[in-house]
Coordinates of C-alpha atoms in Angstrom, one line a residue:
X140 CA 138.2 104.7 -145.1
X141 CA 137.5 103.2 -148.4
X142 CA 136.7 106.6 -149.9
X143 CA 139.8 108.3 -148.9
X144 CA 141.5 107.2 -152.1
X145 CA 141.3 108.9 -155.5
X146 CA 140.8 105.7 -157.3
X147 CA 137.5 104.9 -155.8
X148 CA 135.3 107.5 -157.5
X149 CA 137.0 106.5 -160.7
X150 CA 136.2 103.0 -160.0
X151 CA 132.8 103.6 -159.3
X152 CA 132.2 105.2 -162.6
X153 CA 133.4 102.1 -164.3
X154 CA 131.4 99.1 -165.1
X155 CA 134.3 96.7 -164.4
X156 CA 134.1 97.7 -160.7
X157 CA 130.8 95.8 -160.6
X158 CA 132.6 92.5 -161.1
X159 CA 135.0 93.3 -158.3
X160 CA 131.9 93.8 -156.0
X161 CA 130.5 90.4 -157.0
X162 CA 133.6 88.8 -155.6
X163 CA 133.4 91.0 -152.4
X164 CA 129.7 90.1 -152.0
X165 CA 130.4 86.4 -152.5
X166 CA 133.2 86.7 -149.8
X167 CA 130.7 88.5 -147.3
X168 CA 127.8 86.1 -148.0
X169 CA 130.1 83.1 -147.4
X170 CA 130.8 84.6 -143.9
X171 CA 127.2 84.8 -143.1
X172 CA 126.6 81.2 -144.2
X173 CA 129.7 80.1 -142.1
X174 CA 128.2 82.0 -139.1
X175 CA 125.0 80.0 -139.5
X176 CA 127.0 76.8 -139.8
X177 CA 125.6 76.1 -143.2
X178 CA 129.1 75.9 -145.0
X179 CA 132.4 77.5 -144.8
X180 CA 133.3 80.9 -146.1
X181 CA 135.9 79.3 -148.4
X182 CA 133.7 76.6 -149.9
X183 CA 131.0 79.1 -150.8
X184 CA 133.4 81.5 -152.5
X185 CA 134.9 78.5 -154.4
X186 CA 131.5 77.4 -155.5
X187 CA 130.4 80.8 -156.9
X188 CA 133.7 81.0 -158.8
X189 CA 133.2 77.7 -160.4
X190 CA 129.8 78.5 -161.9
X191 CA 131.2 80.0 -165.1
X192 CA 131.1 77.8 -168.2
X193 CA 132.9 77.8 -171.4
X194 CA 132.7 75.6 -174.7
X195 CA 135.4 74.0 -176.8
X196 CA 137.9 76.4 -178.4
X197 CA 138.0 76.3 -182.3
X198 CA 141.8 77.1 -182.4
X199 CA 143.1 75.0 -179.3
X200 CA 143.4 71.5 -178.1
X201 CA 142.4 71.5 -174.4
X202 CA 143.0 68.4 -172.4
X203 CA 143.2 67.4 -168.6
X204 CA 146.1 65.3 -167.6
X205 CA 148.1 64.3 -164.5
X206 CA 151.7 65.4 -164.2
X207 CA 153.3 63.5 -161.4
X208 CA 150.1 63.1 -159.4
X209 CA 149.2 66.7 -159.9
X210 CA 146.1 67.8 -162.2
X211 CA 147.0 69.9 -164.9
X212 CA 145.2 71.4 -168.0
X213 CA 147.3 71.7 -171.5
X214 CA 146.4 74.1 -174.0
X215 CA 148.0 73.4 -177.5
X216 CA 147.4 75.6 -180.6
X217 CA 145.9 73.5 -183.4
X218 CA 147.6 75.3 -186.1
X219 CA 150.6 73.2 -187.5
X220 CA 154.0 74.7 -186.4
X221 CA 157.1 74.7 -188.4
X222 CA 159.2 74.6 -185.3
X223 CA 158.8 73.7 -181.7
X224 CA 156.8 75.9 -179.6
X225 CA 157.2 77.9 -176.5
X226 CA 156.0 76.3 -173.3
X227 CA 154.4 78.2 -170.4
X228 CA 153.7 76.7 -166.9
X229 CA 150.9 78.7 -165.3
X230 CA 150.1 79.0 -161.6
X231 CA 146.7 80.5 -161.0
X232 CA 146.0 83.3 -158.3
X233 CA 143.5 83.0 -155.7
X234 CA 145.5 83.6 -152.4
X235 CA 146.4 79.9 -152.3
X236 CA 142.7 79.3 -151.1
X237 CA 140.7 79.9 -154.4
X238 CA 141.0 79.0 -158.0
X239 CA 140.8 75.5 -159.7
X240 CA 141.0 73.9 -163.3
X241 CA 137.2 73.2 -163.1
X242 CA 135.9 70.1 -165.2
X243 CA 135.8 70.1 -168.8
X244 CA 133.3 67.2 -168.7
X245 CA 130.7 69.3 -167.1
X246 CA 131.9 72.7 -168.7
X247 CA 132.5 74.0 -165.3
X248 CA 135.5 75.9 -166.0
X249 CA 138.4 77.3 -164.1
X250 CA 138.7 80.9 -162.7
X251 CA 141.7 81.5 -165.2
X252 CA 140.3 79.6 -168.2
X253 CA 140.1 82.6 -170.4
X254 CA 143.3 83.9 -169.5
X255 CA 145.1 80.6 -170.2
X256 CA 143.3 80.3 -173.7
X257 CA 144.4 83.9 -174.6
X258 CA 147.9 83.3 -173.7
X259 CA 148.2 80.0 -175.6
X260 CA 146.4 81.4 -178.8
X261 CA 147.9 84.8 -178.9
X262 CA 151.5 83.8 -178.1
X263 CA 151.3 80.6 -180.0
X264 CA 152.5 78.7 -176.9
X265 CA 151.8 75.4 -175.2
X266 CA 150.3 76.5 -171.8
X267 CA 150.1 74.1 -168.8
X268 CA 147.9 75.2 -166.0
X269 CA 148.5 73.6 -162.6
X270 CA 145.8 72.5 -160.3
X271 CA 147.7 72.6 -157.2
X272 CA 146.2 71.8 -153.7
X273 CA 144.5 74.6 -151.8
X274 CA 144.8 76.0 -148.4
X275 CA 143.5 75.7 -145.6
X276 CA 142.8 72.1 -146.2
X277 CA 146.4 71.8 -147.6
X278 CA 148.8 74.1 -145.9
X279 CA 152.2 75.3 -147.0
X280 CA 154.3 74.0 -148.8
X281 CA 151.6 71.8 -150.6
X282 CA 150.9 74.4 -153.4
X283 CA 154.6 75.1 -153.9
X284 CA 155.5 71.2 -154.1
X285 CA 152.5 70.6 -156.4
X286 CA 153.8 73.4 -158.7
X287 CA 157.4 72.2 -158.5
X288 CA 156.4 68.6 -159.2
X289 CA 154.4 69.4 -162.2
X290 CA 157.2 71.7 -163.5
X291 CA 159.7 69.2 -163.3
X292 CA 157.5 66.7 -165.0
X293 CA 156.8 69.0 -167.9
X294 CA 160.5 69.9 -168.2
X295 CA 161.2 66.1 -168.4
X296 CA 158.7 65.4 -171.2
X297 CA 158.9 68.5 -173.4
X298 CA 159.3 66.4 -176.5
X299 CA 155.8 65.0 -176.0
X300 CA 154.1 68.3 -176.4
X301 CA 156.3 69.7 -179.1
X302 CA 157.9 72.3 -176.7
X303 CA 161.4 73.8 -177.4
X304 CA 163.7 73.2 -174.3
X305 CA 165.2 76.6 -174.6
X306 CA 161.9 78.5 -174.4
X307 CA 160.0 77.4 -171.3
X308 CA 158.6 80.0 -168.9
X309 CA 156.9 80.2 -165.6
X310 CA 154.0 82.5 -165.1
X311 CA 151.4 83.3 -162.5
X312 CA 149.3 86.1 -161.1
X313 CA 149.1 87.1 -157.4
X314 CA 149.7 83.9 -155.3
X315 CA 150.4 82.2 -158.6
X316 CA 153.1 84.8 -159.3
X317 CA 154.5 83.9 -155.7
X318 CA 154.5 80.2 -156.7
X319 CA 156.2 81.0 -160.1
X320 CA 158.9 82.9 -158.5
X321 CA 159.6 80.3 -155.7
X322 CA 159.6 77.4 -158.6
X323 CA 162.0 79.6 -160.6
X324 CA 164.4 80.1 -157.5
X325 CA 164.2 76.1 -156.9
X326 CA 164.8 75.2 -160.6
X327 CA 167.7 77.7 -160.9
X328 CA 170.3 75.6 -159.7
X329 CA 169.2 72.4 -161.5
X330 CA 171.6 71.1 -164.1
X331 CA 169.6 67.9 -164.8
X332 CA 166.7 69.9 -166.4
X333 CA 166.4 72.4 -169.2
X334 CA 166.9 75.8 -167.9
X335 CA 163.9 78.3 -167.6
X336 CA 164.0 80.8 -170.4
X337 CA 161.9 83.4 -168.3
X338 CA 159.6 84.0 -165.3
X339 CA 156.5 86.1 -165.7
X340 CA 155.1 87.5 -162.4
X341 CA 151.7 89.3 -162.5
X342 CA 151.2 91.4 -159.4
X343 CA 153.0 88.8 -157.3
X344 CA 152.9 88.6 -153.6
X345 CA 156.5 88.0 -152.4
X346 CA 157.1 88.7 -148.8
X347 CA 155.2 88.6 -145.5
X348 CA 157.5 90.4 -143.2
X349 CA 156.0 93.9 -143.8
X350 CA 152.3 94.8 -144.3
X351 CA 153.1 98.6 -143.8
X352 CA 155.0 99.2 -146.9
X353 CA 153.6 102.4 -148.9
X354 CA 151.5 100.3 -151.2
X355 CA 149.8 98.7 -148.3
X356 CA 149.0 102.0 -146.6
X357 CA 147.9 103.6 -149.7
X358 CA 145.7 100.9 -151.0
X359 CA 144.5 99.2 -147.7
X360 CA 140.9 99.7 -148.8
X361 CA 141.1 99.4 -152.5
X362 CA 139.4 96.3 -154.1
X363 CA 140.1 93.6 -155.0
X364 CA 142.7 92.9 -152.4
X365 CA 142.5 94.7 -149.1
X366 CA 145.3 94.8 -146.9
X367 CA 143.7 92.6 -144.3
X368 CA 142.8 90.0 -146.8
X369 CA 146.3 89.8 -148.0
X370 CA 147.3 88.8 -144.5
X371 CA 144.2 86.5 -144.3
X372 CA 145.4 84.4 -147.2
X373 CA 148.9 84.3 -146.1
X374 CA 147.9 82.9 -142.8
X375 CA 145.5 80.4 -144.3
X376 CA 148.2 79.1 -146.5
X377 CA 150.9 79.0 -143.8
X378 CA 148.9 78.0 -140.6
X379 CA 145.4 76.9 -141.8
X380 CA 143.7 79.7 -139.8
X381 CA 143.7 83.5 -139.2
X382 CA 144.2 83.7 -135.4
X383 CA 147.1 85.8 -135.5
X384 CA 145.9 88.4 -138.3
X385 CA 146.1 91.6 -136.2
X386 CA 149.6 90.7 -134.8
X387 CA 150.9 90.0 -138.4
X388 CA 149.4 93.2 -139.7
X389 CA 151.3 95.4 -137.1
X390 CA 154.4 93.3 -137.5
X391 CA 154.7 91.5 -134.2
X392 CA 155.3 88.4 -135.8
X393 CA 159.1 89.0 -136.7
X394 CA 161.9 89.0 -134.3
X395 CA 164.0 92.4 -134.5
X396 CA 167.1 90.3 -135.6
X397 CA 165.3 88.9 -138.5
X398 CA 163.7 92.3 -139.5
X399 CA 167.3 93.8 -139.3
X400 CA 168.7 90.8 -141.5
X401 CA 166.2 91.4 -144.3
X402 CA 165.9 95.2 -144.1
X403 CA 168.3 95.4 -147.0
X404 CA 165.6 93.8 -149.2
X405 CA 162.4 94.5 -147.4
X406 CA 162.4 98.2 -146.8
X407 CA 160.4 101.4 -147.8
X408 CA 163.8 102.8 -148.4
X409 CA 164.1 100.8 -151.5
X410 CA 160.8 101.9 -153.0
X411 CA 161.1 105.0 -155.5
X412 CA 160.0 108.3 -154.2
X413 CA 157.3 108.8 -156.8
X414 CA 155.3 105.7 -155.3
X415 CA 155.1 107.5 -152.0
X416 CA 153.4 110.6 -153.1
X417 CA 150.0 109.5 -152.3
X418 CA 150.9 109.1 -148.8
X419 CA 153.3 107.1 -146.5
X420 CA 154.0 107.3 -142.9
X421 CA 156.9 105.2 -141.5
X422 CA 155.4 102.4 -139.3
X423 CA 156.4 102.3 -135.6
X424 CA 157.7 98.8 -134.9
X425 CA 155.2 96.7 -132.7
X426 CA 156.3 94.8 -129.7
X427 CA 157.6 91.4 -130.8
X428 CA 155.3 88.5 -129.6
X429 CA 157.5 85.1 -129.6
X430 CA 154.3 83.0 -129.4
X431 CA 153.1 84.4 -132.7
X432 CA 156.3 83.9 -134.4
X433 CA 156.4 80.3 -133.4
X434 CA 153.2 79.7 -135.1
X435 CA 154.1 81.7 -138.4
X436 CA 157.8 81.4 -138.6
X437 CA 157.9 79.7 -141.9
X438 CA 156.8 83.2 -143.4
X439 CA 160.5 83.8 -143.6
X440 CA 161.4 80.8 -145.9
X441 CA 162.1 81.7 -149.5
X442 CA 159.7 79.1 -151.1
X443 CA 157.1 81.2 -149.2
X444 CA 158.5 84.6 -149.6
X445 CA 160.9 84.6 -152.5
X446 CA 162.1 88.1 -152.0
X447 CA 164.1 86.7 -149.2
X448 CA 166.2 84.5 -151.3
X449 CA 170.1 85.0 -151.1
X450 CA 171.9 86.8 -153.8
X451 CA 173.5 83.6 -154.9
X452 CA 170.0 82.2 -155.9
X453 CA 168.7 85.5 -157.3
X454 CA 171.9 85.8 -159.5
X455 CA 171.0 82.5 -161.3
X456 CA 167.3 83.5 -162.3
X457 CA 166.3 83.8 -165.8
X458 CA 165.0 87.0 -167.8
X459 CA 162.0 88.2 -166.0
X460 CA 158.7 90.1 -166.6
X461 CA 157.1 91.8 -163.7
X462 CA 153.7 93.6 -163.9
X463 CA 152.6 96.0 -161.1
X464 CA 149.6 97.9 -160.6
X465 CA 149.4 101.4 -159.0
X466 CA 146.3 100.7 -156.7
X467 CA 147.3 97.3 -155.4
X468 CA 148.5 96.5 -152.0
X469 CA 151.1 94.1 -153.7
X470 CA 152.6 96.8 -156.0
X471 CA 155.8 97.3 -153.7
X472 CA 156.6 93.5 -153.6
X473 CA 156.9 93.8 -157.3
X474 CA 159.0 96.9 -157.2
X475 CA 161.4 95.4 -154.4
X476 CA 161.9 92.2 -156.4
X477 CA 162.5 94.1 -159.5
X478 CA 165.4 96.0 -157.7
X479 CA 166.8 92.7 -156.3
X480 CA 166.8 91.2 -159.8
X481 CA 168.4 94.3 -161.3
X482 CA 170.9 94.7 -158.6
X483 CA 172.1 91.1 -159.4
X484 CA 172.2 91.5 -163.2
X485 CA 169.0 89.7 -164.2
X486 CA 167.2 91.4 -167.0
X487 CA 163.9 92.7 -166.1
X488 CA 161.1 93.9 -168.3
X489 CA 158.7 95.9 -165.9
X490 CA 155.2 97.0 -167.0
X491 CA 153.3 99.2 -164.6
X492 CA 149.4 99.8 -165.0
X493 CA 149.1 103.5 -163.4
X494 CA 145.4 102.9 -163.6
X495 CA 145.4 99.2 -162.5
X496 CA 144.3 97.4 -159.5
X497 CA 144.7 93.8 -158.2
X498 CA 143.1 91.2 -160.2
X499 CA 142.5 93.4 -163.2
X500 CA 144.2 91.0 -165.9
X501 CA 141.1 88.6 -165.5
X502 CA 138.7 91.5 -166.6
X503 CA 140.3 91.7 -170.0
X504 CA 137.4 89.7 -171.7
X505 CA 134.4 90.5 -169.6
X506 CA 132.2 92.1 -172.2
X507 CA 130.6 95.2 -171.1
X508 CA 132.5 94.6 -167.7
X509 CA 135.8 94.7 -169.4
X510 CA 138.6 97.0 -168.1
X511 CA 140.9 98.4 -170.7
X512 CA 144.0 98.5 -168.6
X513 CA 143.6 94.6 -168.0
X514 CA 143.8 94.2 -171.8
X515 CA 146.8 96.3 -172.1
X516 CA 148.6 94.4 -169.4
X517 CA 147.8 91.0 -170.9
X518 CA 149.0 92.3 -174.3
X519 CA 152.3 93.2 -172.7
X520 CA 152.7 89.6 -171.4
X521 CA 151.8 88.2 -174.7
X522 CA 154.5 90.5 -176.3
X523 CA 157.1 89.6 -173.8
X524 CA 156.5 85.9 -174.7
X525 CA 156.6 86.4 -178.3
X526 CA 160.0 88.0 -177.8
X527 CA 161.5 84.8 -176.3

């Protein structure tokens, strides 16, 4: 059913779609190698992602460090500054399974290297990219705990990097947006650390209760993130395998009482009608399977699903920026969180890419494969940072 969506002919006519296909091919090639017992699918995709190289940057100091036993890469503008700079803690995407800092010594660079360099240079900020542990080798809450530890360390030592304690933001894309939201919620009540100035969530995944929201139905076959793969990543993170993928897709993993409890926050009724015009059919609840719930019950924890945090936490959150894409299964997660934040009095800047798809921000500087919407989205992020 990949061809049933109006975006597909459009994407095929764009050169940027070729870059998305390369990721999909790596994913499928990895599966073949895994079937032959040569290597795992995950390790092959990680290898392919790590082949890109970049040299030194003329306008940035780039250095690898350790923050409380967590590897980080710090990007600092070389130009002198008359005042302290903004600080940005960046958590990369990749479904909690892929992505890394790479190694400067071998010029084997991270999946988000160009993005971090651009943000640091254009917003004149000190950017700290966190190399958290990946699933399935390191299951939840390993990634969250690494990001939290690195964030706490940075906030405790801002003076060493010339960062203004009143202008620190957390930022992340996709799974990194999930981690940024979770870290922001955890730090919201901390009086012993500088308060975060903002959170920047780029097409974040924020819940794992309902994979049948309008955006999941409309975009289930749209690259770069298929509906099934969104569940694949969530299960790799929470349990280290995908044995219950079909049950989670159909919603059999959540007890009726928990569904009812969170329906006020996770419901298609909270999605504006204009986002249902491309097609939506209410999903018939599947039979609850207690054995599945026992394996995946941590999916309801707010540090894994920030959309489920209580109002008392949401009310304490800093000013927020949320970027969503029309052709993205995670679109509605962003819309639902936007509503929760606004309902609790948190200022929200929302930027929606009507011609965007998941992962598009990383295409902003891919030469002839660049996608203009990716650059527009990234510019909106930089403009928001500059306003802080």
